[in-house]
Amino acid sequence: QVQLVESGGGLVQPGESLRLSCAASGFSIRTAAMSWYRQAPGQERKLVAIISRDGGSTSYANSVKGRFTISRDNAKNTVYLQMNSLKDEDTAVYYCYAPVGGMAYWGKGTLVTVSS
């Protein structure tokens, strides 16, 4: 059974940092490009960052380039999102996504609130 469990969210002030984790089970993340999405209140879910199966290629939304870094530890079956210089507009629920066996899997999300 494929499961994705996000953690690491919380309340921070503008300019601070957080690291999100996505622990995968039921499959090996070596087989999938992994992604982080976010959904702000009243908005649609949007792609934040994606990392290739071997970690050699990454891509980011323009709004987070230079501030966020996606990484993966295949041995731990975990994907990370390091978020620096957080802004109010980064407030959202952050979701981990994995395509596995032709199906799309999502975690339940972790809430990040950036507020002074």
mmCIF file of N, CA, C and O in Angstrom, residues 8-114:
data_model
loop_
_atom_site.group_PDB
_atom_site.id
_atom_site.type_symbol
_atom_site.label_atom_id
_atom_site.label_comp_id
_atom_site.label_asym_id
_atom_site.label_seq_id
_atom_site.Cartn_x
_atom_site.Cartn_y
_atom_site.Cartn_z
ATOM 1 N N GLY A 8 6.822 18.445 9.241
ATOM 2 C CA GLY A 8 7.737 19.572 9.294
ATOM 3 C C GLY A 8 7.097 20.939 9.168
ATOM 4 O O GLY A 8 7.779 21.954 9.287
ATOM 5 N N GLY A 9 5.799 20.977 8.905
ATOM 6 C CA GLY A 9 5.128 22.257 8.803
ATOM 7 C C GLY A 9 5.008 22.943 10.155
ATOM 8 O O GLY A 9 5.299 22.356 11.197
ATOM 9 N N GLY A 10 4.567 24.193 10.122
ATOM 10 C CA GLY A 10 4.400 24.929 11.353
ATOM 11 C C GLY A 10 4.218 26.407 11.102
ATOM 12 O O GLY A 10 4.063 26.842 9.961
ATOM 13 N N LEU A 11 4.263 27.162 12.185
ATOM 14 C CA LEU A 11 4.124 28.615 12.130
ATOM 15 C C LEU A 11 5.502 29.258 12.267
ATOM 16 O O LEU A 11 6.223 28.982 13.250
ATOM 17 N N VAL A 12 5.855 30.061 11.303
ATOM 18 C CA VAL A 12 7.133 30.761 11.330
ATOM 19 C C VAL A 12 6.931 32.218 10.940
ATOM 20 O O VAL A 12 5.898 32.566 10.353
ATOM 21 N N GLN A 13 7.927 33.034 11.240
ATOM 22 C CA GLN A 13 7.870 34.435 10.854
ATOM 23 C C GLN A 13 8.517 34.623 9.477
ATOM 24 O O GLN A 13 9.337 33.796 9.050
ATOM 25 N N PRO A 14 8.156 35.687 8.789
ATOM 26 C CA PRO A 14 8.810 35.973 7.502
ATOM 27 C C PRO A 14 10.325 36.005 7.641
ATOM 28 O O PRO A 14 10.855 36.541 8.620
ATOM 29 N N GLY A 15 10.992 35.410 6.668
ATOM 30 C CA GLY A 15 12.451 35.363 6.681
ATOM 31 C C GLY A 15 13.023 34.108 7.302
ATOM 32 O O GLY A 15 14.215 33.828 7.126
ATOM 33 N N GLU A 16 12.210 33.362 8.012
ATOM 34 C CA GLU A 16 12.684 32.141 8.658
ATOM 35 C C GLU A 16 12.650 30.959 7.697
ATOM 36 O O GLU A 16 12.245 31.100 6.539
ATOM 37 N N SER A 17 13.107 29.808 8.218
ATOM 38 C CA SER A 17 13.226 28.613 7.386
ATOM 39 C C SER A 17 12.450 27.443 7.989
ATOM 40 O O SER A 17 12.209 27.401 9.199
ATOM 41 N N LEU A 18 12.093 26.507 7.134
ATOM 42 C CA LEU A 18 11.500 25.243 7.529
ATOM 43 C C LEU A 18 11.997 24.164 6.575
ATOM 44 O O LEU A 18 12.288 24.461 5.412
ATOM 45 N N ARG A 19 12.054 22.936 7.087
ATOM 46 C CA ARG A 19 12.336 21.801 6.217
ATOM 47 C C ARG A 19 11.194 20.811 6.325
ATOM 48 O O ARG A 19 10.904 20.299 7.404
ATOM 49 N N LEU A 20 10.568 20.552 5.194
ATOM 50 C CA LEU A 20 9.504 19.571 5.124
ATOM 51 C C LEU A 20 10.077 18.218 4.716
ATOM 52 O O LEU A 20 11.033 18.151 3.944
ATOM 53 N N SER A 21 9.462 17.169 5.231
ATOM 54 C CA SER A 21 9.845 15.810 4.872
ATOM 55 C C SER A 21 8.636 15.061 4.337
ATOM 56 O O SER A 21 7.509 15.304 4.773
ATOM 57 N N CYS A 22 8.889 14.168 3.419
ATOM 58 C CA CYS A 22 7.851 13.285 2.878
ATOM 59 C C CYS A 22 8.386 11.862 2.960
ATOM 60 O O CYS A 22 9.270 11.478 2.185
ATOM 61 N N ALA A 23 7.864 11.114 3.919
ATOM 62 C CA ALA A 23 8.288 9.725 4.097
ATOM 63 C C ALA A 23 7.375 8.818 3.277
ATOM 64 O O ALA A 23 6.156 8.835 3.463
ATOM 65 N N ALA A 24 7.983 8.052 2.384
ATOM 66 C CA ALA A 24 7.216 7.175 1.508
ATOM 67 C C ALA A 24 7.295 5.730 1.987
ATOM 68 O O ALA A 24 8.313 5.302 2.538
ATOM 69 N N SER A 25 6.220 4.997 1.777
ATOM 70 C CA SER A 25 6.204 3.569 2.063
ATOM 71 C C SER A 25 5.358 2.866 1.022
ATOM 72 O O SER A 25 4.529 3.490 0.356
ATOM 73 N N GLY A 26 5.598 1.572 0.867
ATOM 74 C CA GLY A 26 4.839 0.795 -0.109
ATOM 75 C C GLY A 26 5.422 0.806 -1.506
ATOM 76 O O GLY A 26 4.915 0.112 -2.388
ATOM 77 N N PHE A 27 6.448 1.583 -1.705
ATOM 78 C CA PHE A 27 7.160 1.605 -2.977
ATOM 79 C C PHE A 27 8.514 2.255 -2.725
ATOM 80 O O PHE A 27 8.723 2.898 -1.702
ATOM 81 N N SER A 28 9.414 2.097 -3.679
ATOM 82 C CA SER A 28 10.711 2.740 -3.581
ATOM 83 C C SER A 28 10.690 4.043 -4.358
ATOM 84 O O SER A 28 10.330 4.059 -5.544
ATOM 85 N N ILE A 29 11.099 5.116 -3.704
ATOM 86 C CA ILE A 29 11.077 6.402 -4.408
ATOM 87 C C ILE A 29 12.120 6.436 -5.532
ATOM 88 O O ILE A 29 12.090 7.332 -6.364
ATOM 89 N N ARG A 30 13.016 5.437 -5.561
ATOM 90 C CA ARG A 30 13.968 5.358 -6.674
ATOM 91 C C ARG A 30 13.252 5.210 -8.014
ATOM 92 O O ARG A 30 13.830 5.492 -9.063
ATOM 93 N N THR A 31 12.008 4.740 -7.972
ATOM 94 C CA THR A 31 11.262 4.463 -9.200
ATOM 95 C C THR A 31 10.438 5.647 -9.675
ATOM 96 O O THR A 31 9.761 5.548 -10.712
ATOM 97 N N ALA A 32 10.471 6.762 -8.943
ATOM 98 C CA ALA A 32 9.556 7.864 -9.269
ATOM 99 C C ALA A 32 10.224 9.225 -9.163
ATOM 100 O O ALA A 32 11.033 9.465 -8.267
ATOM 101 N N ALA A 33 9.859 10.103 -10.092
ATOM 102 C CA ALA A 33 10.146 11.516 -9.889
ATOM 103 C C ALA A 33 9.187 11.998 -8.812
ATOM 104 O O ALA A 33 7.994 11.705 -8.865
ATOM 105 N N MET A 34 9.714 12.717 -7.845
ATOM 106 C CA MET A 34 8.911 13.130 -6.700
ATOM 107 C C MET A 34 8.688 14.638 -6.738
ATOM 108 O O MET A 34 9.555 15.399 -7.181
ATOM 109 N N SER A 35 7.527 15.050 -6.229
ATOM 110 C CA SER A 35 7.178 16.464 -6.306
ATOM 111 C C SER A 35 6.584 16.974 -5.005
ATOM 112 O O SER A 35 6.026 16.202 -4.219
ATOM 113 N N TRP A 36 6.678 18.277 -4.835
ATOM 114 C CA TRP A 36 5.957 18.995 -3.785
ATOM 115 C C TRP A 36 4.993 19.972 -4.465
ATOM 116 O O TRP A 36 5.371 20.668 -5.409
ATOM 117 N N TYR A 37 3.773 19.990 -3.967
ATOM 118 C CA TYR A 37 2.763 20.945 -4.394
ATOM 119 C C TYR A 37 2.328 21.735 -3.164
ATOM 120 O O TYR A 37 2.563 21.328 -2.024
ATOM 121 N N ARG A 38 1.648 22.829 -3.400
ATOM 122 C CA ARG A 38 1.043 23.566 -2.292
ATOM 123 C C ARG A 38 -0.296 24.145 -2.722
ATOM 124 O O ARG A 38 -0.528 24.413 -3.898
ATOM 125 N N GLN A 39 -1.134 24.322 -1.714
ATOM 126 C CA GLN A 39 -2.456 24.885 -1.955
ATOM 127 C C GLN A 39 -2.737 25.929 -0.887
ATOM 128 O O GLN A 39 -2.853 25.590 0.306
ATOM 129 N N ALA A 40 -2.824 27.166 -1.318
ATOM 130 C CA ALA A 40 -3.144 28.259 -0.414
ATOM 131 C C ALA A 40 -4.656 28.371 -0.292
ATOM 132 O O ALA A 40 -5.404 27.912 -1.169
ATOM 133 N N PRO A 41 -5.151 28.989 0.768
ATOM 134 C CA PRO A 41 -6.600 29.124 0.965
ATOM 135 C C PRO A 41 -7.272 29.789 -0.234
ATOM 136 O O PRO A 41 -6.827 30.842 -0.703
ATOM 137 N N GLY A 42 -8.301 29.148 -0.751
ATOM 138 C CA GLY A 42 -9.051 29.707 -1.856
ATOM 139 C C GLY A 42 -8.401 29.588 -3.209
ATOM 140 O O GLY A 42 -8.905 30.142 -4.198
ATOM 141 N N GLN A 43 -7.262 28.882 -3.273
ATOM 142 C CA GLN A 43 -6.545 28.749 -4.540
ATOM 143 C C GLN A 43 -6.411 27.279 -4.934
ATOM 144 O O GLN A 43 -6.617 26.387 -4.128
ATOM 145 N N GLU A 44 -6.059 27.074 -6.200
ATOM 146 C CA GLU A 44 -5.854 25.707 -6.665
ATOM 147 C C GLU A 44 -4.486 25.201 -6.237
ATOM 148 O O GLU A 44 -3.594 25.986 -5.909
ATOM 149 N N ARG A 45 -4.343 23.887 -6.228
ATOM 150 C CA ARG A 45 -3.062 23.277 -5.886
ATOM 151 C C ARG A 45 -2.060 23.521 -7.024
ATOM 152 O O ARG A 45 -2.387 23.354 -8.195
ATOM 153 N N LYS A 46 -0.851 23.913 -6.640
ATOM 154 C CA LYS A 46 0.148 24.265 -7.640
ATOM 155 C C LYS A 46 1.471 23.559 -7.369
ATOM 156 O O LYS A 46 1.847 23.332 -6.213
ATOM 157 N N LEU A 47 2.173 23.250 -8.449
ATOM 158 C CA LEU A 47 3.478 22.603 -8.327
ATOM 159 C C LEU A 47 4.501 23.582 -7.758
ATOM 160 O O LEU A 47 4.614 24.716 -8.222
ATOM 161 N N VAL A 48 5.256 23.109 -6.779
ATOM 162 C CA VAL A 48 6.310 23.912 -6.176
ATOM 163 C C VAL A 48 7.684 23.473 -6.684
ATOM 164 O O VAL A 48 8.507 24.291 -7.084
ATOM 165 N N ALA A 49 7.926 22.150 -6.637
ATOM 166 C CA ALA A 49 9.243 21.648 -7.026
ATOM 167 C C ALA A 49 9.138 20.183 -7.400
ATOM 168 O O ALA A 49 8.277 19.467 -6.893
ATOM 169 N N ILE A 50 10.040 19.752 -8.277
ATOM 170 C CA ILE A 50 10.074 18.366 -8.702
ATOM 171 C C ILE A 50 11.524 17.928 -8.801
ATOM 172 O O ILE A 50 12.399 18.727 -9.145
ATOM 173 N N ILE A 51 11.767 16.661 -8.482
ATOM 174 C CA ILE A 51 13.118 16.125 -8.535
ATOM 175 C C ILE A 51 13.082 14.792 -9.267
ATOM 176 O O ILE A 51 12.179 13.975 -9.062
ATOM 177 N N SER A 52 14.067 14.575 -10.125
ATOM 178 C CA SER A 52 14.122 13.352 -10.920
ATOM 179 C C SER A 52 14.429 12.140 -10.048
ATOM 180 O O SER A 52 14.804 12.274 -8.878
ATOM 181 N N ARG A 53 14.297 10.964 -10.642
ATOM 182 C CA ARG A 53 14.470 9.722 -9.881
ATOM 183 C C ARG A 53 15.857 9.606 -9.260
ATOM 184 O O ARG A 53 16.002 9.120 -8.140
ATOM 185 N N ASP A 54 16.850 10.085 -9.987
ATOM 186 C CA ASP A 54 18.209 9.971 -9.448
ATOM 187 C C ASP A 54 18.671 11.230 -8.731
ATOM 188 O O ASP A 54 19.805 11.307 -8.251
ATOM 189 N N GLY A 55 17.790 12.227 -8.674
ATOM 190 C CA GLY A 55 18.137 13.467 -7.998
ATOM 191 C C GLY A 55 19.002 14.405 -8.813
ATOM 192 O O GLY A 55 19.364 15.477 -8.344
ATOM 193 N N GLY A 56 19.302 14.018 -10.048
ATOM 194 C CA GLY A 56 20.208 14.823 -10.849
ATOM 195 C C GLY A 56 19.569 16.032 -11.499
ATOM 196 O O GLY A 56 20.269 16.911 -12.006
ATOM 197 N N SER A 57 18.248 16.078 -11.474
ATOM 198 C CA SER A 57 17.544 17.184 -12.113
ATOM 199 C C SER A 57 16.430 17.676 -11.198
ATOM 200 O O SER A 57 15.689 16.889 -10.623
ATOM 201 N N THR A 58 16.338 18.998 -11.073
ATOM 202 C CA THR A 58 15.280 19.610 -10.276
ATOM 203 C C THR A 58 14.670 20.771 -11.046
ATOM 204 O O THR A 58 15.302 21.348 -11.947
ATOM 205 N N SER A 59 13.447 21.098 -10.679
ATOM 206 C CA SER A 59 12.773 22.226 -11.292
ATOM 207 C C SER A 59 11.876 22.873 -10.237
ATOM 208 O O SER A 59 11.334 22.174 -9.375
ATOM 209 N N TYR A 60 11.738 24.203 -10.347
ATOM 210 C CA TYR A 60 11.008 24.947 -9.327
ATOM 211 C C TYR A 60 10.028 25.932 -9.951
ATOM 212 O O TYR A 60 10.260 26.459 -11.047
ATOM 213 N N ALA A 61 8.978 26.211 -9.205
ATOM 214 C CA ALA A 61 8.099 27.310 -9.577
ATOM 215 C C ALA A 61 8.889 28.610 -9.468
ATOM 216 O O ALA A 61 9.759 28.752 -8.606
ATOM 217 N N ASN A 62 8.579 29.546 -10.330
ATOM 218 C CA ASN A 62 9.309 30.821 -10.323
ATOM 219 C C ASN A 62 9.236 31.502 -8.965
ATOM 220 O O ASN A 62 10.200 32.151 -8.536
ATOM 221 N N SER A 63 8.115 31.339 -8.294
ATOM 222 C CA SER A 63 7.890 32.041 -7.031
ATOM 223 C C SER A 63 8.804 31.557 -5.912
ATOM 224 O O SER A 63 8.956 32.260 -4.898
ATOM 225 N N VAL A 64 9.419 30.380 -6.059
ATOM 226 C CA VAL A 64 10.255 29.842 -4.985
ATOM 227 C C VAL A 64 11.715 29.649 -5.408
ATOM 228 O O VAL A 64 12.550 29.266 -4.586
ATOM 229 N N LYS A 65 12.022 29.908 -6.654
ATOM 230 C CA LYS A 65 13.401 29.732 -7.137
ATOM 231 C C LYS A 65 14.377 30.554 -6.311
ATOM 232 O O LYS A 65 14.135 31.720 -6.030
ATOM 233 N N GLY A 66 15.473 29.897 -5.933
ATOM 234 C CA GLY A 66 16.486 30.569 -5.140
ATOM 235 C C GLY A 66 16.225 30.550 -3.654
ATOM 236 O O GLY A 66 17.101 30.905 -2.861
ATOM 237 N N ARG A 67 15.022 30.135 -3.252
ATOM 238 C CA ARG A 67 14.685 30.088 -1.823
ATOM 239 C C ARG A 67 14.417 28.656 -1.342
ATOM 240 O O ARG A 67 14.709 28.330 -0.192
ATOM 241 N N PHE A 68 13.840 27.840 -2.205
ATOM 242 C CA PHE A 68 13.481 26.463 -1.845
ATOM 243 C C PHE A 68 14.426 25.486 -2.533
ATOM 244 O O PHE A 68 14.862 25.732 -3.668
ATOM 245 N N THR A 69 14.686 24.377 -1.859
ATOM 246 C CA THR A 69 15.496 23.313 -2.439
ATOM 247 C C THR A 69 14.844 21.970 -2.177
ATOM 248 O O THR A 69 14.575 21.627 -1.017
ATOM 249 N N ILE A 70 14.597 21.225 -3.246
ATOM 250 C CA ILE A 70 14.060 19.872 -3.108
ATOM 251 C C ILE A 70 15.224 18.889 -3.160
ATOM 252 O O ILE A 70 16.175 19.073 -3.925
ATOM 253 N N SER A 71 15.145 17.853 -2.330
ATOM 254 C CA SER A 71 16.189 16.840 -2.331
ATOM 255 C C SER A 71 15.569 15.502 -1.967
ATOM 256 O O SER A 71 14.412 15.443 -1.556
ATOM 257 N N ARG A 72 16.344 14.460 -2.134
ATOM 258 C CA ARG A 72 15.820 13.132 -1.831
ATOM 259 C C ARG A 72 16.916 12.277 -1.230
ATOM 260 O O ARG A 72 18.087 12.429 -1.573
ATOM 261 N N ASP A 73 16.516 11.391 -0.341
ATOM 262 C CA ASP A 73 17.403 10.389 0.226
ATOM 263 C C ASP A 73 16.775 9.042 -0.097
ATOM 264 O O ASP A 73 15.864 8.583 0.605
ATOM 265 N N ASN A 74 17.247 8.451 -1.176
ATOM 266 C CA ASN A 74 16.633 7.190 -1.620
ATOM 267 C C ASN A 74 16.812 6.078 -0.584
ATOM 268 O O ASN A 74 15.955 5.206 -0.456
ATOM 269 N N ALA A 75 17.896 6.117 0.161
ATOM 270 C CA ALA A 75 18.127 5.091 1.180
ATOM 271 C C ALA A 75 17.094 5.173 2.299
ATOM 272 O O ALA A 75 16.692 4.158 2.866
ATOM 273 N N LYS A 76 16.658 6.405 2.596
ATOM 274 C CA LYS A 76 15.645 6.607 3.637
ATOM 275 C C LYS A 76 14.241 6.655 3.064
ATOM 276 O O LYS A 76 13.274 6.809 3.809
ATOM 277 N N ASN A 77 14.156 6.555 1.718
ATOM 278 C CA ASN A 77 12.846 6.618 1.052
ATOM 279 C C ASN A 77 12.087 7.890 1.420
ATOM 280 O O ASN A 77 10.874 7.859 1.664
ATOM 281 N N THR A 78 12.811 8.992 1.454
ATOM 282 C CA THR A 78 12.263 10.260 1.916
ATOM 283 C C THR A 78 12.668 11.394 0.982
ATOM 284 O O THR A 78 13.797 11.417 0.483
ATOM 285 N N VAL A 79 11.743 12.312 0.784
ATOM 286 C CA VAL A 79 11.986 13.508 -0.005
ATOM 287 C C VAL A 79 11.853 14.717 0.924
ATOM 288 O O VAL A 79 11.026 14.715 1.840
ATOM 289 N N TYR A 80 12.651 15.727 0.654
ATOM 290 C CA TYR A 80 12.669 16.913 1.505
ATOM 291 C C TYR A 80 12.394 18.175 0.691
ATOM 292 O O TYR A 80 12.621 18.219 -0.515
ATOM 293 N N LEU A 81 11.928 19.192 1.385
ATOM 294 C CA LEU A 81 11.809 20.521 0.796
ATOM 295 C C LEU A 81 12.346 21.511 1.830
ATOM 296 O O LEU A 81 11.712 21.754 2.854
ATOM 297 N N GLN A 82 13.527 22.035 1.552
ATOM 298 C CA GLN A 82 14.116 23.063 2.395
ATOM 299 C C GLN A 82 13.596 24.414 1.933
ATOM 300 O O GLN A 82 13.761 24.761 0.758
ATOM 301 N N MET A 83 12.981 25.133 2.840
ATOM 302 C CA MET A 83 12.367 26.410 2.502
ATOM 303 C C MET A 83 13.046 27.516 3.308
ATOM 304 O O MET A 83 12.951 27.523 4.542
ATOM 305 N N ASN A 84 13.716 28.405 2.619
ATOM 306 C CA ASN A 84 14.405 29.523 3.259
ATOM 307 C C ASN A 84 13.747 30.845 2.886
ATOM 308 O O ASN A 84 13.011 30.918 1.896
ATOM 309 N N SER A 85 14.048 31.865 3.664
ATOM 310 C CA SER A 85 13.524 33.210 3.379
ATOM 311 C C SER A 85 12.027 33.173 3.129
ATOM 312 O O SER A 85 11.529 33.726 2.133
ATOM 313 N N LEU A 86 11.309 32.533 4.016
ATOM 314 C CA LEU A 86 9.866 32.356 3.816
ATOM 315 C C LEU A 86 9.139 33.690 3.824
ATOM 316 O O LEU A 86 9.516 34.633 4.534
ATOM 317 N N LYS A 87 8.100 33.752 3.004
ATOM 318 C CA LYS A 87 7.292 34.950 2.855
ATOM 319 C C LYS A 87 5.849 34.635 3.243
ATOM 320 O O LYS A 87 5.433 33.480 3.237
ATOM 321 N N ASP A 88 5.089 35.691 3.519
ATOM 322 C CA ASP A 88 3.675 35.493 3.857
ATOM 323 C C ASP A 88 2.971 34.668 2.779
ATOM 324 O O ASP A 88 2.131 33.809 3.097
ATOM 325 N N GLU A 89 3.306 34.934 1.529
ATOM 326 C CA GLU A 89 2.613 34.252 0.426
ATOM 327 C C GLU A 89 2.994 32.786 0.276
ATOM 328 O O GLU A 89 2.435 32.086 -0.576
ATOM 329 N N ASP A 90 3.931 32.314 1.076
ATOM 330 C CA ASP A 90 4.245 30.887 1.079
ATOM 331 C C ASP A 90 3.291 30.100 1.968
ATOM 332 O O ASP A 90 3.343 28.858 2.001
ATOM 333 N N THR A 91 2.428 30.797 2.680
ATOM 334 C CA THR A 91 1.451 30.122 3.529
ATOM 335 C C THR A 91 0.546 29.225 2.698
ATOM 336 O O THR A 91 -0.076 29.674 1.734
ATOM 337 N N ALA A 92 0.502 27.954 3.060
ATOM 338 C CA ALA A 92 -0.267 26.971 2.293
ATOM 339 C C ALA A 92 -0.163 25.615 2.966
ATOM 340 O O ALA A 92 0.663 25.416 3.871
ATOM 341 N N VAL A 93 -0.986 24.697 2.486
ATOM 342 C CA VAL A 93 -0.797 23.291 2.818
ATOM 343 C C VAL A 93 0.118 22.708 1.745
ATOM 344 O O VAL A 93 -0.147 22.879 0.549
ATOM 345 N N TYR A 94 1.166 22.053 2.173
ATOM 346 C CA TYR A 94 2.157 21.483 1.260
ATOM 347 C C TYR A 94 1.932 19.975 1.164
ATOM 348 O O TYR A 94 1.837 19.282 2.171
ATOM 349 N N TYR A 95 1.881 19.506 -0.087
ATOM 350 C CA TYR A 95 1.588 18.101 -0.361
ATOM 351 C C TYR A 95 2.752 17.447 -1.107
ATOM 352 O O TYR A 95 3.341 18.053 -2.014
ATOM 353 N N CYS A 96 2.998 16.206 -0.783
ATOM 354 C CA CYS A 96 3.952 15.380 -1.505
ATOM 355 C C CYS A 96 3.183 14.569 -2.540
ATOM 356 O O CYS A 96 2.059 14.112 -2.267
ATOM 357 N N TYR A 97 3.785 14.399 -3.710
ATOM 358 C CA TYR A 97 3.130 13.689 -4.809
ATOM 359 C C TYR A 97 4.098 12.691 -5.437
ATOM 360 O O TYR A 97 5.274 13.003 -5.645
ATOM 361 N N ALA A 98 3.542 11.503 -5.778
ATOM 362 C CA ALA A 98 4.352 10.497 -6.469
ATOM 363 C C ALA A 98 3.491 9.740 -7.461
ATOM 364 O O ALA A 98 2.401 9.273 -7.112
ATOM 365 N N PRO A 99 3.978 9.598 -8.686
ATOM 366 C CA PRO A 99 3.310 8.728 -9.651
ATOM 367 C C PRO A 99 3.866 7.313 -9.504
ATOM 368 O O PRO A 99 5.073 7.106 -9.633
ATOM 369 N N VAL A 100 3.001 6.354 -9.214
ATOM 370 C CA VAL A 100 3.467 4.996 -8.980
ATOM 371 C C VAL A 100 2.568 4.028 -9.741
ATOM 372 O O VAL A 100 1.346 4.024 -9.523
ATOM 373 N N GLY A 101 3.168 3.249 -10.611
ATOM 374 C CA GLY A 101 2.387 2.245 -11.335
ATOM 375 C C GLY A 101 1.246 2.826 -12.134
ATOM 376 O O GLY A 101 0.166 2.217 -12.214
ATOM 377 N N GLY A 102 1.443 4.024 -12.666
ATOM 378 C CA GLY A 102 0.400 4.643 -13.469
ATOM 379 C C GLY A 102 -0.678 5.338 -12.665
ATOM 380 O O GLY A 102 -1.651 5.853 -13.231
ATOM 381 N N MET A 103 -0.521 5.368 -11.369
ATOM 382 C CA MET A 103 -1.503 6.041 -10.514
ATOM 383 C C MET A 103 -0.837 7.197 -9.772
ATOM 384 O O MET A 103 0.364 7.193 -9.546
ATOM 385 N N ALA A 104 -1.652 8.161 -9.399
ATOM 386 C CA ALA A 104 -1.158 9.343 -8.688
ATOM 387 C C ALA A 104 -1.438 9.195 -7.199
ATOM 388 O O ALA A 104 -2.561 8.882 -6.804
ATOM 389 N N TYR A 105 -0.407 9.423 -6.406
ATOM 390 C CA TYR A 105 -0.551 9.325 -4.959
ATOM 391 C C TYR A 105 -0.179 10.657 -4.304
ATOM 392 O O TYR A 105 0.820 11.287 -4.688
ATOM 393 N N TRP A 106 -1.001 11.028 -3.330
ATOM 394 C CA TRP A 106 -0.798 12.261 -2.585
ATOM 395 C C TRP A 106 -0.723 11.959 -1.097
ATOM 396 O O TRP A 106 -1.408 11.076 -0.612
ATOM 397 N N GLY A 107 0.065 12.750 -0.391
ATOM 398 C CA GLY A 107 0.002 12.721 1.055
ATOM 399 C C GLY A 107 -1.162 13.571 1.527
ATOM 400 O O GLY A 107 -1.868 14.194 0.725
ATOM 401 N N LYS A 108 -1.345 13.618 2.841
ATOM 402 C CA LYS A 108 -2.459 14.390 3.393
ATOM 403 C C LYS A 108 -2.096 15.852 3.598
ATOM 404 O O LYS A 108 -2.973 16.670 3.879
ATOM 405 N N GLY A 109 -0.815 16.163 3.475
ATOM 406 C CA GLY A 109 -0.380 17.548 3.549
ATOM 407 C C GLY A 109 0.100 17.977 4.911
ATOM 408 O O GLY A 109 -0.244 17.381 5.939
ATOM 409 N N THR A 110 0.904 19.033 4.905
ATOM 410 C CA THR A 110 1.364 19.651 6.145
ATOM 411 C C THR A 110 1.229 21.162 5.994
ATOM 412 O O THR A 110 1.577 21.726 4.953
ATOM 413 N N LEU A 111 0.700 21.803 7.016
ATOM 414 C CA LEU A 111 0.383 23.229 6.939
ATOM 415 C C LEU A 111 1.596 24.072 7.299
ATOM 416 O O LEU A 111 2.222 23.871 8.342
ATOM 417 N N VAL A 112 1.887 25.011 6.430
ATOM 418 C CA VAL A 112 2.934 26.006 6.668
ATOM 419 C C VAL A 112 2.269 27.367 6.753
ATOM 420 O O VAL A 112 1.576 27.778 5.817
ATOM 421 N N THR A 113 2.476 28.042 7.856
ATOM 422 C CA THR A 113 1.923 29.374 8.046
ATOM 423 C C THR A 113 3.062 30.349 8.293
ATOM 424 O O THR A 113 3.856 30.151 9.222
ATOM 425 N N VAL A 114 3.143 31.353 7.452
ATOM 426 C CA VAL A 114 4.178 32.381 7.585
ATOM 427 C C VAL A 114 3.484 33.675 7.962
ATOM 428 O O VAL A 114 2.703 34.221 7.189
#
